[in-house]
Amino acid sequence: MELRVLQYFLAVAREQSIVRAAESLHLSQPTLSTQIKAMEEELGKQLLIRGTKGSRKVTLTEEGMILRRRAEEILNLVQKTEREISLSDQVTVGDVHIGAGETDAVRFIVKAARELYKTCPGIQYHISSGNSEFVLEQLDKGLIDFGIVFGSIDHAKYNSIPLPHKDIWGVLMRKDSPLSAKEAISPEDLWDKPLIVSRQDDNNGILTAWIEREISELKIVATYNLLFNASLMVEEGLGYAIGFDKIINTSGNSNLCFRPLSPQIEEGMCIIWKKYQIFSKASEKFMQQIKESSYLISLASL
């Protein structure tokens, strides 16, 4: 049994779909199906229960669940051994690909990269920006190594580390807006105002829970997936944008200002990566730096 095929099997177990697993592994579906069937024949046991016609979802048999546990242990041991050998080399070069939503938490990632640069100047960092939906899609397709997202995490598919940072929800508005005189914005302040909201916010139910109104009862004039675009709408007087603090610069000569919500809503962030992922040497070094930086900050806060 090859380690490569074990990794294929774990990808299918994670995605619960041969089609999605093949996509994430950059293989064709027939190739992956053939590899899994060959493994089943080699073991003499059925590992997957294929979905009925019209359903592509697969589930693990009892033997499949046993293999999943053992495969995780085997691959973890192999990765640990590879790290111990490869990291003994003092020269580390390579690329680290990160997907991130609009959040000030990116500063933490940048600081970790800056610290790692002192010992590993040959690592290059590539950041792709988008909302959580974009980040997860890029991660699942194997186009990025890490993603920075907020909200709940699917722990069956991803490993994660909470970042020592919380974003604050609030309202981005023009400085000449009537609400700019307030220190914080209450739900009733927005009931009759034209609003620009995040599409992702609707999915998480954050806005409706805080504002105590259904979306259909509000004056939604526009939606966005990047707050920068929403800030242009606000600047042109289209409405009030609900989003995170510290993303849009409202200092100096800016025509905009930001006011936090009241009661205050904070959103935690995590850096995530796919389970059973084999990191490059550069990505492994970066992950070690993230863990070390998070640990040091947690100690300082005690």
PDB file of C-alpha atoms in Angstrom:
ATOM      1  CA  MET A   1       0.000   0.000   0.000  1.00  0.00           C
ATOM      2  CA  GLU A   2       1.537   3.291  -1.132  1.00  0.00           C
ATOM      3  CA  LEU A   3       1.605   6.407   1.021  1.00  0.00           C
ATOM      4  CA  ARG A   4       0.363   8.393  -1.963  1.00  0.00           C
ATOM      5  CA  VAL A   5      -2.784   6.256  -2.182  1.00  0.00           C
ATOM      6  CA  LEU A   6      -3.375   6.622   1.554  1.00  0.00           C
ATOM      7  CA  GLN A   7      -3.327  10.380   1.035  1.00  0.00           C
ATOM      8  CA  TYR A   8      -5.854   9.975  -1.795  1.00  0.00           C
ATOM      9  CA  PHE A   9      -8.110   7.927   0.475  1.00  0.00           C
ATOM     10  CA  LEU A  10      -7.970  10.549   3.240  1.00  0.00           C
ATOM     11  CA  ALA A  11      -8.851  13.259   0.742  1.00  0.00           C
ATOM     12  CA  VAL A  12     -11.972  11.302  -0.248  1.00  0.00           C
ATOM     13  CA  ALA A  13     -12.848  10.795   3.427  1.00  0.00           C
ATOM     14  CA  ARG A  14     -12.437  14.519   4.064  1.00  0.00           C
ATOM     15  CA  GLU A  15     -14.427  15.710   1.058  1.00  0.00           C
ATOM     16  CA  GLN A  16     -17.039  12.905   1.232  1.00  0.00           C
ATOM     17  CA  SER A  17     -16.921  13.012  -2.539  1.00  0.00           C
ATOM     18  CA  ILE A  18     -14.621  11.429  -5.108  1.00  0.00           C
ATOM     19  CA  VAL A  19     -15.310  14.318  -7.486  1.00  0.00           C
ATOM     20  CA  ARG A  20     -14.304  17.022  -4.993  1.00  0.00           C
ATOM     21  CA  ALA A  21     -11.348  14.987  -3.735  1.00  0.00           C
ATOM     22  CA  ALA A  22     -10.086  14.527  -7.298  1.00  0.00           C
ATOM     23  CA  GLU A  23     -10.353  18.270  -7.833  1.00  0.00           C
ATOM     24  CA  SER A  24      -8.395  19.078  -4.675  1.00  0.00           C
ATOM     25  CA  LEU A  25      -5.719  16.533  -5.604  1.00  0.00           C
ATOM     26  CA  HIS A  26      -5.537  17.747  -9.207  1.00  0.00           C
ATOM     27  CA  LEU A  27      -6.428  14.281 -10.491  1.00  0.00           C
ATOM     28  CA  SER A  28      -9.111  13.107 -12.873  1.00  0.00           C
ATOM     29  CA  GLN A  29     -12.098  11.374 -11.276  1.00  0.00           C
ATOM     30  CA  PRO A  30     -11.513   8.063 -13.136  1.00  0.00           C
ATOM     31  CA  THR A  31      -7.878   8.008 -11.983  1.00  0.00           C
ATOM     32  CA  LEU A  32      -8.845   8.541  -8.342  1.00  0.00           C
ATOM     33  CA  SER A  33     -11.695   6.011  -8.510  1.00  0.00           C
ATOM     34  CA  THR A  34      -9.305   3.421  -9.968  1.00  0.00           C
ATOM     35  CA  GLN A  35      -6.785   4.016  -7.180  1.00  0.00           C
ATOM     36  CA  ILE A  36      -9.428   3.630  -4.460  1.00  0.00           C
ATOM     37  CA  LYS A  37     -10.870   0.472  -6.036  1.00  0.00           C
ATOM     38  CA  ALA A  38      -7.374  -1.014  -6.312  1.00  0.00           C
ATOM     39  CA  MET A  39      -6.858  -0.308  -2.601  1.00  0.00           C
ATOM     40  CA  GLU A  40     -10.133  -2.041  -1.745  1.00  0.00           C
ATOM     41  CA  GLU A  41      -9.116  -5.054  -3.842  1.00  0.00           C
ATOM     42  CA  GLU A  42      -5.688  -5.148  -2.196  1.00  0.00           C
ATOM     43  CA  LEU A  43      -7.247  -5.145   1.281  1.00  0.00           C
ATOM     44  CA  GLY A  44     -10.142  -7.370   0.326  1.00  0.00           C
ATOM     45  CA  LYS A  45     -12.579  -4.994   2.009  1.00  0.00           C
ATOM     46  CA  GLN A  46     -15.038  -2.321   0.885  1.00  0.00           C
ATOM     47  CA  LEU A  47     -13.900   1.031   2.235  1.00  0.00           C
ATOM     48  CA  LEU A  48     -16.506   3.386   0.772  1.00  0.00           C
ATOM     49  CA  ILE A  49     -20.249   3.314   0.312  1.00  0.00           C
ATOM     50  CA  ARG A  50     -20.954   5.098  -2.939  1.00  0.00           C
ATOM     51  CA  GLY A  51     -24.045   7.268  -3.157  1.00  0.00           C
ATOM     52  CA  THR A  52     -27.081   6.205  -5.114  1.00  0.00           C
ATOM     53  CA  LYS A  53     -27.652   7.522  -8.616  1.00  0.00           C
ATOM     54  CA  GLY A  54     -28.003  11.297  -8.474  1.00  0.00           C
ATOM     55  CA  SER A  55     -25.959  11.548  -5.255  1.00  0.00           C
ATOM     56  CA  ARG A  56     -22.165  11.780  -5.325  1.00  0.00           C
ATOM     57  CA  LYS A  57     -21.683  11.674  -1.563  1.00  0.00           C
ATOM     58  CA  VAL A  58     -19.665   8.761  -0.218  1.00  0.00           C
ATOM     59  CA  THR A  59     -19.462   7.474   3.350  1.00  0.00           C
ATOM     60  CA  LEU A  60     -16.938   5.215   5.053  1.00  0.00           C
ATOM     61  CA  THR A  61     -17.646   1.618   5.951  1.00  0.00           C
ATOM     62  CA  GLU A  62     -16.514   0.319   9.336  1.00  0.00           C
ATOM     63  CA  GLU A  63     -13.301  -0.903   7.687  1.00  0.00           C
ATOM     64  CA  GLY A  64     -12.952   2.483   5.999  1.00  0.00           C
ATOM     65  CA  MET A  65     -13.127   4.263   9.361  1.00  0.00           C
ATOM     66  CA  ILE A  66     -10.436   1.966  10.757  1.00  0.00           C
ATOM     67  CA  LEU A  67      -8.204   2.689   7.764  1.00  0.00           C
ATOM     68  CA  ARG A  68      -8.817   6.406   8.134  1.00  0.00           C
ATOM     69  CA  ARG A  69      -7.538   6.382  11.718  1.00  0.00           C
ATOM     70  CA  ARG A  70      -4.497   4.290  10.826  1.00  0.00           C
ATOM     71  CA  ALA A  71      -3.753   6.319   7.703  1.00  0.00           C
ATOM     72  CA  GLU A  72      -3.767   9.525   9.740  1.00  0.00           C
ATOM     73  CA  GLU A  73      -1.282   8.001  12.195  1.00  0.00           C
ATOM     74  CA  ILE A  74       0.954   6.714   9.391  1.00  0.00           C
ATOM     75  CA  LEU A  75       1.029   9.978   7.456  1.00  0.00           C
ATOM     76  CA  ASN A  76       1.566  12.045  10.603  1.00  0.00           C
ATOM     77  CA  LEU A  77       4.578   9.882  11.452  1.00  0.00           C
ATOM     78  CA  VAL A  78       5.932  10.177   7.904  1.00  0.00           C
ATOM     79  CA  GLN A  79       5.494  13.972   7.939  1.00  0.00           C
ATOM     80  CA  LYS A  80       7.194  14.226  11.331  1.00  0.00           C
ATOM     81  CA  THR A  81      10.122  12.192  10.050  1.00  0.00           C
ATOM     82  CA  GLU A  82      10.379  14.281   6.891  1.00  0.00           C
ATOM     83  CA  ARG A  83      10.308  17.502   8.926  1.00  0.00           C
ATOM     84  CA  GLU A  84      13.039  16.310  11.258  1.00  0.00           C
ATOM     85  CA  ILE A  85      15.244  15.538   8.272  1.00  0.00           C
ATOM     86  CA  SER A  86      14.384  18.431   5.948  1.00  0.00           C
ATOM     87  CA  LEU A  87      14.400  21.141   8.607  1.00  0.00           C
ATOM     88  CA  SER A  88      17.936  20.211   9.561  1.00  0.00           C
ATOM     89  CA  ASP A  89      18.986  22.104   6.424  1.00  0.00           C
ATOM     90  CA  GLN A  90      19.672  25.714   7.330  1.00  0.00           C
ATOM     91  CA  VAL A  91      18.590  27.105   3.942  1.00  0.00           C
ATOM     92  CA  THR A  92      14.849  27.327   3.349  1.00  0.00           C
ATOM     93  CA  VAL A  93      13.402  28.727   0.147  1.00  0.00           C
ATOM     94  CA  GLY A  94       9.967  28.475  -1.421  1.00  0.00           C
ATOM     95  CA  ASP A  95       6.524  30.010  -1.613  1.00  0.00           C
ATOM     96  CA  VAL A  96       3.751  30.339   0.958  1.00  0.00           C
ATOM     97  CA  HIS A  97       0.281  31.029  -0.426  1.00  0.00           C
ATOM     98  CA  ILE A  98      -2.302  32.589   1.913  1.00  0.00           C
ATOM     99  CA  GLY A  99      -5.938  33.495   1.326  1.00  0.00           C
ATOM    100  CA  ALA A 100      -7.469  36.145   3.562  1.00  0.00           C
ATOM    101  CA  GLY A 101     -10.618  38.118   3.991  1.00  0.00           C
ATOM    102  CA  GLU A 102     -10.535  41.819   4.779  1.00  0.00           C
ATOM    103  CA  THR A 103      -9.324  41.915   8.360  1.00  0.00           C
ATOM    104  CA  ASP A 104      -6.736  43.698  10.454  1.00  0.00           C
ATOM    105  CA  ALA A 105      -5.643  40.210  11.565  1.00  0.00           C
ATOM    106  CA  VAL A 106      -3.497  40.120   8.422  1.00  0.00           C
ATOM    107  CA  ARG A 107      -1.092  42.303  10.406  1.00  0.00           C
ATOM    108  CA  PHE A 108      -0.399  39.335  12.692  1.00  0.00           C
ATOM    109  CA  ILE A 109       0.437  37.172   9.667  1.00  0.00           C
ATOM    110  CA  VAL A 110       2.697  39.867   8.249  1.00  0.00           C
ATOM    111  CA  LYS A 111       4.519  40.265  11.575  1.00  0.00           C
ATOM    112  CA  ALA A 112       5.084  36.502  11.714  1.00  0.00           C
ATOM    113  CA  ALA A 113       6.450  36.586   8.155  1.00  0.00           C
ATOM    114  CA  ARG A 114       8.712  39.494   9.057  1.00  0.00           C
ATOM    115  CA  GLU A 115      10.069  37.576  12.058  1.00  0.00           C
ATOM    116  CA  LEU A 116      10.664  34.464   9.946  1.00  0.00           C
ATOM    117  CA  TYR A 117      12.470  36.582   7.347  1.00  0.00           C
ATOM    118  CA  LYS A 118      15.325  37.026   9.819  1.00  0.00           C
ATOM    119  CA  THR A 119      16.260  33.345   9.485  1.00  0.00           C
ATOM    120  CA  CYS A 120      14.563  32.408   6.194  1.00  0.00           C
ATOM    121  CA  PRO A 121      14.873  35.330   3.764  1.00  0.00           C
ATOM    122  CA  GLY A 122      14.349  32.979   0.800  1.00  0.00           C
ATOM    123  CA  ILE A 123      10.640  32.462   1.509  1.00  0.00           C
ATOM    124  CA  GLN A 124       8.189  34.461  -0.628  1.00  0.00           C
ATOM    125  CA  TYR A 125       4.616  35.174   0.473  1.00  0.00           C
ATOM    126  CA  HIS A 126       1.611  35.452  -1.833  1.00  0.00           C
ATOM    127  CA  ILE A 127      -1.672  36.771  -0.402  1.00  0.00           C
ATOM    128  CA  SER A 128      -4.990  36.435  -2.246  1.00  0.00           C
ATOM    129  CA  SER A 129      -7.841  38.597  -0.954  1.00  0.00           C
ATOM    130  CA  GLY A 130     -11.523  37.698  -0.832  1.00  0.00           C
ATOM    131  CA  ASN A 131     -14.322  36.748   1.513  1.00  0.00           C
ATOM    132  CA  SER A 132     -14.494  33.432   3.384  1.00  0.00           C
ATOM    133  CA  GLU A 133     -16.310  31.724   0.522  1.00  0.00           C
ATOM    134  CA  PHE A 134     -13.458  32.638  -1.833  1.00  0.00           C
ATOM    135  CA  VAL A 135     -10.796  31.587   0.682  1.00  0.00           C
ATOM    136  CA  LEU A 136     -12.377  28.170   1.310  1.00  0.00           C
ATOM    137  CA  GLU A 137     -12.775  27.539  -2.411  1.00  0.00           C
ATOM    138  CA  GLN A 138      -9.105  28.375  -3.038  1.00  0.00           C
ATOM    139  CA  LEU A 139      -8.061  26.189  -0.108  1.00  0.00           C
ATOM    140  CA  ASP A 140     -10.153  23.216  -1.241  1.00  0.00           C
ATOM    141  CA  LYS A 141      -8.699  23.437  -4.741  1.00  0.00           C
ATOM    142  CA  GLY A 142      -5.167  23.420  -3.365  1.00  0.00           C
ATOM    143  CA  LEU A 143      -4.397  26.879  -4.737  1.00  0.00           C
ATOM    144  CA  ILE A 144      -3.371  28.242  -1.326  1.00  0.00           C
ATOM    145  CA  ASP A 145      -1.679  26.679   1.705  1.00  0.00           C
ATOM    146  CA  PHE A 146      -3.473  28.610   4.444  1.00  0.00           C
ATOM    147  CA  GLY A 147      -6.670  30.585   4.822  1.00  0.00           C
ATOM    148  CA  ILE A 148      -7.687  33.280   7.298  1.00  0.00           C
ATOM    149  CA  VAL A 149     -11.404  33.147   8.024  1.00  0.00           C
ATOM    150  CA  PHE A 150     -13.879  34.143  10.708  1.00  0.00           C
ATOM    151  CA  GLY A 151     -16.895  32.227  11.952  1.00  0.00           C
ATOM    152  CA  SER A 152     -17.299  28.508  12.585  1.00  0.00           C
ATOM    153  CA  ILE A 153     -14.752  26.013  11.223  1.00  0.00           C
ATOM    154  CA  ASP A 154     -15.506  22.615   9.689  1.00  0.00           C
ATOM    155  CA  HIS A 155     -13.091  20.634  11.851  1.00  0.00           C
ATOM    156  CA  ALA A 156     -13.718  17.484   9.821  1.00  0.00           C
ATOM    157  CA  LYS A 157     -12.011  19.166   6.851  1.00  0.00           C
ATOM    158  CA  TYR A 158      -9.619  21.709   8.355  1.00  0.00           C
ATOM    159  CA  ASN A 159      -7.068  22.140  11.100  1.00  0.00           C
ATOM    160  CA  SER A 160      -7.023  25.578  12.665  1.00  0.00           C
ATOM    161  CA  ILE A 161      -5.241  27.930  15.045  1.00  0.00           C
ATOM    162  CA  PRO A 162      -7.178  30.820  16.617  1.00  0.00           C
ATOM    163  CA  LEU A 163      -5.436  34.117  15.962  1.00  0.00           C
ATOM    164  CA  PRO A 164      -4.859  36.518  18.883  1.00  0.00           C
ATOM    165  CA  HIS A 165      -7.043  39.147  17.271  1.00  0.00           C
ATOM    166  CA  LYS A 166     -10.707  40.139  17.166  1.00  0.00           C
ATOM    167  CA  ASP A 167     -12.396  42.378  14.618  1.00  0.00           C
ATOM    168  CA  ILE A 168     -15.087  44.820  15.740  1.00  0.00           C
ATOM    169  CA  TRP A 169     -18.313  45.217  13.772  1.00  0.00           C
ATOM    170  CA  GLY A 170     -19.541  48.724  13.101  1.00  0.00           C
ATOM    171  CA  VAL A 171     -20.908  51.174  10.555  1.00  0.00           C
ATOM    172  CA  LEU A 172     -18.901  52.993   7.907  1.00  0.00           C
ATOM    173  CA  MET A 173     -20.494  56.345   7.048  1.00  0.00           C
ATOM    174  CA  ARG A 174     -19.792  59.822   5.732  1.00  0.00           C
ATOM    175  CA  LYS A 175     -18.544  62.321   8.300  1.00  0.00           C
ATOM    176  CA  ASP A 176     -21.474  64.591   7.445  1.00  0.00           C
ATOM    177  CA  SER A 177     -24.034  61.826   8.134  1.00  0.00           C
ATOM    178  CA  PRO A 178     -26.512  62.386  11.004  1.00  0.00           C
ATOM    179  CA  LEU A 179     -25.284  59.230  12.791  1.00  0.00           C
ATOM    180  CA  SER A 180     -21.656  60.402  12.791  1.00  0.00           C
ATOM    181  CA  ALA A 181     -22.369  62.440  15.927  1.00  0.00           C
ATOM    182  CA  LYS A 182     -22.975  59.222  17.908  1.00  0.00           C
ATOM    183  CA  GLU A 183     -20.169  57.315  19.642  1.00  0.00           C
ATOM    184  CA  ALA A 184     -21.809  53.968  18.890  1.00  0.00           C
ATOM    185  CA  ILE A 185     -24.682  52.758  16.717  1.00  0.00           C
ATOM    186  CA  SER A 186     -27.755  51.052  18.187  1.00  0.00           C
ATOM    187  CA  PRO A 187     -30.033  48.699  16.206  1.00  0.00           C
ATOM    188  CA  GLU A 188     -32.896  51.206  16.028  1.00  0.00           C
ATOM    189  CA  ASP A 189     -30.547  53.789  14.482  1.00  0.00           C
ATOM    190  CA  LEU A 190     -30.437  51.709  11.303  1.00  0.00           C
ATOM    191  CA  TRP A 191     -34.027  50.491  10.978  1.00  0.00           C
ATOM    192  CA  ASP A 192     -34.938  53.257   8.512  1.00  0.00           C
ATOM    193  CA  LYS A 193     -31.513  53.855   6.957  1.00  0.00           C
ATOM    194  CA  PRO A 194     -30.267  52.667   3.525  1.00  0.00           C
ATOM    195  CA  LEU A 195     -27.836  49.865   4.304  1.00  0.00           C
ATOM    196  CA  ILE A 196     -24.942  48.248   2.474  1.00  0.00           C
ATOM    197  CA  VAL A 197     -24.277  44.808   3.948  1.00  0.00           C
ATOM    198  CA  SER A 198     -21.897  41.924   3.454  1.00  0.00           C
ATOM    199  CA  ARG A 199     -23.290  38.917   1.625  1.00  0.00           C
ATOM    200  CA  GLN A 200     -21.369  36.719   4.021  1.00  0.00           C
ATOM    201  CA  ASP A 201     -22.957  38.463   7.004  1.00  0.00           C
ATOM    202  CA  ASP A 202     -26.390  37.279   5.862  1.00  0.00           C
ATOM    203  CA  ASN A 203     -25.152  33.686   5.814  1.00  0.00           C
ATOM    204  CA  ASN A 204     -23.921  33.867   9.398  1.00  0.00           C
ATOM    205  CA  GLY A 205     -27.017  35.683  10.687  1.00  0.00           C
ATOM    206  CA  ILE A 206     -24.914  38.272  12.527  1.00  0.00           C
ATOM    207  CA  LEU A 207     -26.780  41.285  11.222  1.00  0.00           C
ATOM    208  CA  THR A 208     -30.305  39.995  11.828  1.00  0.00           C
ATOM    209  CA  ALA A 209     -29.438  38.825  15.354  1.00  0.00           C
ATOM    210  CA  TRP A 210     -28.017  42.203  16.338  1.00  0.00           C
ATOM    211  CA  ILE A 211     -30.440  44.492  14.533  1.00  0.00           C
ATOM    212  CA  GLU A 212     -33.510  42.548  15.717  1.00  0.00           C
ATOM    213  CA  ARG A 213     -35.116  42.692  12.293  1.00  0.00           C
ATOM    214  CA  GLU A 214     -35.388  40.338   9.355  1.00  0.00           C
ATOM    215  CA  ILE A 215     -33.421  41.298   6.268  1.00  0.00           C
ATOM    216  CA  SER A 216     -36.676  41.783   4.365  1.00  0.00           C
ATOM    217  CA  GLU A 217     -37.695  44.498   6.859  1.00  0.00           C
ATOM    218  CA  LEU A 218     -34.539  46.566   6.277  1.00  0.00           C
ATOM    219  CA  LYS A 219     -33.637  49.009   3.533  1.00  0.00           C
ATOM    220  CA  ILE A 220     -30.862  47.030   1.861  1.00  0.00           C
ATOM    221  CA  VAL A 221     -29.646  49.113  -1.069  1.00  0.00           C
ATOM    222  CA  ALA A 222     -26.521  47.086  -1.905  1.00  0.00           C
ATOM    223  CA  THR A 223     -24.378  44.120  -0.877  1.00  0.00           C
ATOM    224  CA  TYR A 224     -20.626  43.630  -1.080  1.00  0.00           C
ATOM    225  CA  ASN A 225     -17.926  41.023  -0.591  1.00  0.00           C
ATOM    226  CA  LEU A 226     -15.030  43.494  -0.203  1.00  0.00           C
ATOM    227  CA  LEU A 227     -15.472  46.487   2.084  1.00  0.00           C
ATOM    228  CA  PHE A 228     -13.319  48.701  -0.114  1.00  0.00           C
ATOM    229  CA  ASN A 229     -16.015  48.607  -2.796  1.00  0.00           C
ATOM    230  CA  ALA A 230     -18.645  49.318  -0.147  1.00  0.00           C
ATOM    231  CA  SER A 231     -16.630  52.327   1.026  1.00  0.00           C
ATOM    232  CA  LEU A 232     -16.930  53.851  -2.451  1.00  0.00           C
ATOM    233  CA  MET A 233     -20.709  53.448  -2.274  1.00  0.00           C
ATOM    234  CA  VAL A 234     -20.730  55.125   1.141  1.00  0.00           C
ATOM    235  CA  GLU A 235     -18.549  57.972  -0.052  1.00  0.00           C
ATOM    236  CA  GLU A 236     -20.953  58.622  -2.929  1.00  0.00           C
ATOM    237  CA  GLY A 237     -23.858  58.789  -0.479  1.00  0.00           C
ATOM    238  CA  LEU A 238     -25.593  55.522  -1.361  1.00  0.00           C
ATOM    239  CA  GLY A 239     -25.958  54.364   2.252  1.00  0.00           C
ATOM    240  CA  TYR A 240     -24.354  53.089   5.450  1.00  0.00           C
ATOM    241  CA  ALA A 241     -22.038  50.061   5.235  1.00  0.00           C
ATOM    242  CA  ILE A 242     -21.881  47.511   8.042  1.00  0.00           C
ATOM    243  CA  GLY A 243     -18.467  45.870   8.319  1.00  0.00           C
ATOM    244  CA  PHE A 244     -15.229  45.507  10.260  1.00  0.00           C
ATOM    245  CA  ASP A 245     -13.139  48.266  11.791  1.00  0.00           C
ATOM    246  CA  LYS A 246      -9.574  49.152  10.675  1.00  0.00           C
ATOM    247  CA  ILE A 247     -10.074  48.011   7.073  1.00  0.00           C
ATOM    248  CA  ILE A 248     -10.867  51.403   5.560  1.00  0.00           C
ATOM    249  CA  ASN A 249      -8.640  54.336   6.504  1.00  0.00           C
ATOM    250  CA  THR A 250     -10.907  56.999   8.006  1.00  0.00           C
ATOM    251  CA  SER A 251      -8.176  59.265   9.333  1.00  0.00           C
ATOM    252  CA  GLY A 252      -6.802  62.514   7.954  1.00  0.00           C
ATOM    253  CA  ASN A 253      -8.653  63.952   4.970  1.00  0.00           C
ATOM    254  CA  SER A 254     -10.992  60.986   4.549  1.00  0.00           C
ATOM    255  CA  ASN A 255     -14.665  61.838   4.126  1.00  0.00           C
ATOM    256  CA  LEU A 256     -15.604  58.701   6.040  1.00  0.00           C
ATOM    257  CA  CYS A 257     -15.807  57.675   9.679  1.00  0.00           C
ATOM    258  CA  PHE A 258     -16.477  54.432  11.537  1.00  0.00           C
ATOM    259  CA  ARG A 259     -18.732  53.884  14.558  1.00  0.00           C
ATOM    260  CA  PRO A 260     -18.902  50.548  16.465  1.00  0.00           C
ATOM    261  CA  LEU A 261     -22.151  48.711  17.035  1.00  0.00           C
ATOM    262  CA  SER A 262     -23.794  48.782  20.443  1.00  0.00           C
ATOM    263  CA  PRO A 263     -24.054  46.223  21.974  1.00  0.00           C
ATOM    264  CA  GLN A 264     -20.568  45.536  20.665  1.00  0.00           C
ATOM    265  CA  ILE A 265     -19.963  42.546  18.398  1.00  0.00           C
ATOM    266  CA  GLU A 266     -16.487  41.052  18.092  1.00  0.00           C
ATOM    267  CA  GLU A 267     -15.442  38.408  15.583  1.00  0.00           C
ATOM    268  CA  GLY A 268     -12.543  36.021  16.155  1.00  0.00           C
ATOM    269  CA  MET A 269     -10.257  34.836  13.381  1.00  0.00           C
ATOM    270  CA  CYS A 270      -8.543  31.531  12.645  1.00  0.00           C
ATOM    271  CA  ILE A 271      -5.825  30.461  10.269  1.00  0.00           C
ATOM    272  CA  ILE A 272      -6.845  27.137   8.715  1.00  0.00           C
ATOM    273  CA  TRP A 273      -5.384  24.498   6.432  1.00  0.00           C
ATOM    274  CA  LYS A 274      -6.668  21.258   4.970  1.00  0.00           C
ATOM    275  CA  LYS A 275      -6.359  18.118   7.033  1.00  0.00           C
ATOM    276  CA  TYR A 276      -3.821  15.561   5.841  1.00  0.00           C
ATOM    277  CA  GLN A 277      -2.042  18.273   3.863  1.00  0.00           C
ATOM    278  CA  ILE A 278       1.658  17.743   3.272  1.00  0.00           C
ATOM    279  CA  PHE A 279       3.387  21.105   3.583  1.00  0.00           C
ATOM    280  CA  SER A 280       6.368  22.326   1.653  1.00  0.00           C
ATOM    281  CA  LYS A 281       9.443  23.154   3.691  1.00  0.00           C
ATOM    282  CA  ALA A 282       8.643  26.868   3.459  1.00  0.00           C
ATOM    283  CA  SER A 283       5.022  26.368   4.561  1.00  0.00           C
ATOM    284  CA  GLU A 284       6.131  24.184   7.456  1.00  0.00           C
ATOM    285  CA  LYS A 285       8.521  26.874   8.663  1.00  0.00           C
ATOM    286  CA  PHE A 286       5.781  29.480   8.376  1.00  0.00           C
ATOM    287  CA  MET A 287       3.346  27.319  10.371  1.00  0.00           C
ATOM    288  CA  GLN A 288       5.923  26.890  13.125  1.00  0.00           C
ATOM    289  CA  GLN A 289       6.369  30.678  13.255  1.00  0.00           C
ATOM    290  CA  ILE A 290       2.596  31.240  13.486  1.00  0.00           C
ATOM    291  CA  LYS A 291       2.356  28.820  16.405  1.00  0.00           C
ATOM    292  CA  GLU A 292       5.316  30.427  18.161  1.00  0.00           C
ATOM    293  CA  SER A 293       3.991  33.968  17.662  1.00  0.00           C
ATOM    294  CA  SER A 294       0.531  32.983  18.933  1.00  0.00           C
ATOM    295  CA  TYR A 295       2.064  31.334  21.992  1.00  0.00           C
ATOM    296  CA  LEU A 296       4.191  34.375  22.837  1.00  0.00           C
ATOM    297  CA  ILE A 297       1.206  36.706  22.569  1.00  0.00           C
ATOM    298  CA  SER A 298      -0.906  34.439  24.784  1.00  0.00           C
ATOM    299  CA  LEU A 299       1.852  34.446  27.419  1.00  0.00           C
ATOM    300  CA  ALA A 300       2.102  38.224  27.303  1.00  0.00           C
ATOM    301  CA  SER A 301      -1.647  38.560  27.899  1.00  0.00           C
ATOM    302  CA  LEU A 302      -1.558  36.487  31.120  1.00  0.00           C
TER     303      LEU A 302
END
